[in-house]
Short mmCIF file of C-alpha atoms in Angstrom, two decimals:
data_model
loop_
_atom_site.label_atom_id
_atom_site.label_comp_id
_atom_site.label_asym_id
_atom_site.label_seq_id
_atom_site.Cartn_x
_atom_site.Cartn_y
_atom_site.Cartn_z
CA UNK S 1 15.89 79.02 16.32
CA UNK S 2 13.53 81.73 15.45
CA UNK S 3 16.80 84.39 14.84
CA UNK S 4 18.94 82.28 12.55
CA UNK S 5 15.20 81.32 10.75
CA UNK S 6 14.53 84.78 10.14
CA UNK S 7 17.67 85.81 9.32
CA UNK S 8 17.48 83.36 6.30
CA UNK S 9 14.00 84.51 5.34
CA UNK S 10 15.46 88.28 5.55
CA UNK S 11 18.59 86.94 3.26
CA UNK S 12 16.28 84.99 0.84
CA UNK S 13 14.30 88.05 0.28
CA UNK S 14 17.06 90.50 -0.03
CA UNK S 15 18.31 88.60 -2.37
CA UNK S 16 15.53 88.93 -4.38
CA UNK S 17 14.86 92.27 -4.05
CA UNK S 18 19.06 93.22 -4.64
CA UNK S 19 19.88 90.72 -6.58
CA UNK S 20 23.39 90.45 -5.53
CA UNK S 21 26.02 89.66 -8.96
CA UNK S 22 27.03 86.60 -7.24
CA UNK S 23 24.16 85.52 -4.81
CA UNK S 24 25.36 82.00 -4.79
CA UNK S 25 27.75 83.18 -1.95
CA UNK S 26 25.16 85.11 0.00
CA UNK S 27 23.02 81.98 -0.45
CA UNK S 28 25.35 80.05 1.23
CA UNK S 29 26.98 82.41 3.82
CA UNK S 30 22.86 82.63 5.13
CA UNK S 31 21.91 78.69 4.94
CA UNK S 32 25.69 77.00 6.15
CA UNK S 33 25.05 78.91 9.58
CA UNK S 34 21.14 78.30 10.02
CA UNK S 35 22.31 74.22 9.19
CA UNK S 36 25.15 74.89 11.92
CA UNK S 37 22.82 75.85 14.66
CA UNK S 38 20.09 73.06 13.95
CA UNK S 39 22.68 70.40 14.20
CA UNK S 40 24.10 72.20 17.73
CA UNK S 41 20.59 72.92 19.05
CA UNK S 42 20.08 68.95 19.07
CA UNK S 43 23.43 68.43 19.87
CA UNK S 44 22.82 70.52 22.96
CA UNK S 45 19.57 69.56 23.71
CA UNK S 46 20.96 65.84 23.83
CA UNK S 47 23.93 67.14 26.62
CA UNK S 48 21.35 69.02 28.32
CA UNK S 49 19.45 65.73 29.11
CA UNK S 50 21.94 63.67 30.07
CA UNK S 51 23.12 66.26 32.97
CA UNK S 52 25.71 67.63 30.83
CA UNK S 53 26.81 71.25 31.17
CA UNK S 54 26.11 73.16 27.98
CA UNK S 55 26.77 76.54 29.20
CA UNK S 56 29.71 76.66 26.26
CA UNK S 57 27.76 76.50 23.76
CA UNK S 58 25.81 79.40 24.78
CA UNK S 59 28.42 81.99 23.14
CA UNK S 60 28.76 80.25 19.97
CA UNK S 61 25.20 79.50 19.26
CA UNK S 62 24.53 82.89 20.05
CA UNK S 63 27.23 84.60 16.78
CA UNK S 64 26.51 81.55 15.13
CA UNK S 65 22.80 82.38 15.12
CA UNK S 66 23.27 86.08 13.88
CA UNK S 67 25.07 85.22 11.31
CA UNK S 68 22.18 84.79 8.31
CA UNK S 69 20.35 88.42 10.05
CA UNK S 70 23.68 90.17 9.23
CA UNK S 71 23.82 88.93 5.84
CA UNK S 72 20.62 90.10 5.69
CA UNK S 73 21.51 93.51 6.73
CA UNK S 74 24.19 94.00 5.01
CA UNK S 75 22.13 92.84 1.47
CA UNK S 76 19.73 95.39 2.91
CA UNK S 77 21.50 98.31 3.69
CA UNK S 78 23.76 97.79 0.62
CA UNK S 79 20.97 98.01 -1.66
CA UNK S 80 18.95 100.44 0.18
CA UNK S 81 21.47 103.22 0.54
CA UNK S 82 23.24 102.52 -2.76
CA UNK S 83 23.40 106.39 -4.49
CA UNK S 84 25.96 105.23 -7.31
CA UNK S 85 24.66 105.67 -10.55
CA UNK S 86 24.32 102.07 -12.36
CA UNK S 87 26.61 101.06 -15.06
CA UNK S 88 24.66 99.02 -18.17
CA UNK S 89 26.07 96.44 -19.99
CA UNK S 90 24.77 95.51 -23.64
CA UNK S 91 24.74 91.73 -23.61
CA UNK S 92 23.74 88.81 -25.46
CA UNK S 93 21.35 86.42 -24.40
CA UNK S 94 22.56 83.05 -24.73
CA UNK S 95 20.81 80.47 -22.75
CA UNK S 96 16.83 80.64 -20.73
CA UNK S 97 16.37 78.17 -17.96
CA UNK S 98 13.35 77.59 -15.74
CA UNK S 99 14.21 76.32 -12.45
CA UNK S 100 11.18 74.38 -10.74
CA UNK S 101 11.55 74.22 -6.66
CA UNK S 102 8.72 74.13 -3.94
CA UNK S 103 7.62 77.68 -3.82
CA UNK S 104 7.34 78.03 -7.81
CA UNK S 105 8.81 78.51 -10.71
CA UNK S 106 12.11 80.75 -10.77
CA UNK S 107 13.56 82.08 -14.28
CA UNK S 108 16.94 82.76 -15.36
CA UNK S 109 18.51 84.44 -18.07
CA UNK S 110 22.45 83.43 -19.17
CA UNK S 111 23.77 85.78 -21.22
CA UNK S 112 27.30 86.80 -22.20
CA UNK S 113 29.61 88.29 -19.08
CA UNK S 114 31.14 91.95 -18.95
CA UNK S 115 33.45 91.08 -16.02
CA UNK S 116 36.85 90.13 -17.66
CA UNK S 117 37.39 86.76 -15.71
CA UNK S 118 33.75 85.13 -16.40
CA UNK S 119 32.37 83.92 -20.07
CA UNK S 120 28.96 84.45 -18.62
CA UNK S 121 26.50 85.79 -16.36
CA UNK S 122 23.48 84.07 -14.94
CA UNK S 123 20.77 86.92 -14.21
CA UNK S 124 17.12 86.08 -12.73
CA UNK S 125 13.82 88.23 -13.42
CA UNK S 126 10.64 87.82 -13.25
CA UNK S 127 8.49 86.04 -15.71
CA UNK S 128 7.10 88.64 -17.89
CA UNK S 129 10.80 89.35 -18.70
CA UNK S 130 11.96 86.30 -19.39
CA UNK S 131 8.82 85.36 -22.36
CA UNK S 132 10.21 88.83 -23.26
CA UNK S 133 13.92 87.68 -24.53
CA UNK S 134 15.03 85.02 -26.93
CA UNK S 135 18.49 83.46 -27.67
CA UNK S 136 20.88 86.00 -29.36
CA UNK S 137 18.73 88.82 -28.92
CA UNK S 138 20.53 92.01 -26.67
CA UNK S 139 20.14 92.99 -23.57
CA UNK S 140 20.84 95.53 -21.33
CA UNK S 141 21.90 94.61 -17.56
CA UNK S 142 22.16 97.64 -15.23
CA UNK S 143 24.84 97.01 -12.01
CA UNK S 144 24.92 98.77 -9.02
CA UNK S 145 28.06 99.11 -7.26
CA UNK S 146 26.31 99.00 -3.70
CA UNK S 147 26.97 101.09 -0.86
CA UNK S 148 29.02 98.09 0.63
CA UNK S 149 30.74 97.50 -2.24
CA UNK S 150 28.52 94.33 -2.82
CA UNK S 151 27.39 94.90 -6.83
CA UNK S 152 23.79 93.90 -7.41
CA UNK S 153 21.67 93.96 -10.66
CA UNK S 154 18.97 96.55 -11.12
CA UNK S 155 17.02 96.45 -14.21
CA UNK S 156 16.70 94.18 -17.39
CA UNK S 157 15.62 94.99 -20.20
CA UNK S 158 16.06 95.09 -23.85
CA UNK S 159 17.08 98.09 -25.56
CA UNK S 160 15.24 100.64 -26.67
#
């Protein structure tokens, strides 16, 4: 339990750190495994008691359990050895949102989307950057390509 639980810890912060374009994915591709292995670790447990053989599992659990530490990694490493110079994007802010969960406040900024097949782009930063922009007013969004070919957002800011 302690692999897939730092694995998710190590995606959550990577995450943060390289904000990946779409994190939603990332997100998920970390927490759908660490759920996985909680359900088969009581599953197992449950065989193991009743005299069951649960040597099976073992192989499974095992790539099952690496699989939010190499999301992790790979968030990592793409960020970290990402060379490419960033591309900016003028935007326009159009919506703010706080989003209240148990470790805090997070805040998001919507504005309009550079990518042909989106309308919009949903970007988060930190708080002194969001009291920063209102509704309508421009922005610039730097993106990374990433040394896995994973974009991520750099900086936000407003222009100069």
């Amino acid at each position: 339990m302690l692999i897939p639980a730092i694995g998710v810890m190590g995606t959550m912060l990577a995450i943060a750190v390289y904000r990946p374009l779409d994190q939603t994915r990332f997100l998920w591709v970390g927490l759908i495994p660490f759920f996985v292995i909680v359900i088969l670790v009581g599953h197992i447990r449950r065989k193991a008691m009743g005299g069951g053989d649960v040597s099976g599992f073992f192989p499974v659990v095992y790539w099952v359990a690496c699989a939010p530490a190499v999301v992790a990694l790979a968030l990592w490493l793409n960020g970290t050895l990402d060379r490419s110079v960033p591309e900016t994007h003028q935007q326009l802010v159009t919506r703010k949102y706080v989003s209240h969960g148990r470790h805090g406040a997070s805040y998001y900024i919507e504005c309009t989307s550079w990518r042909p097949d989106r309308t919009t782009e949903t970007v988060s930063v930190k708080y002194r950057q969001y009291t920063q922009f209102r509704i309508d007013d421009s922005i610039l969004v730097e993106v990374h390509r990433g040394a896995l070919a994973i974009p991520w957002i750099g900086d936000v800011r407003k222009p100069e």
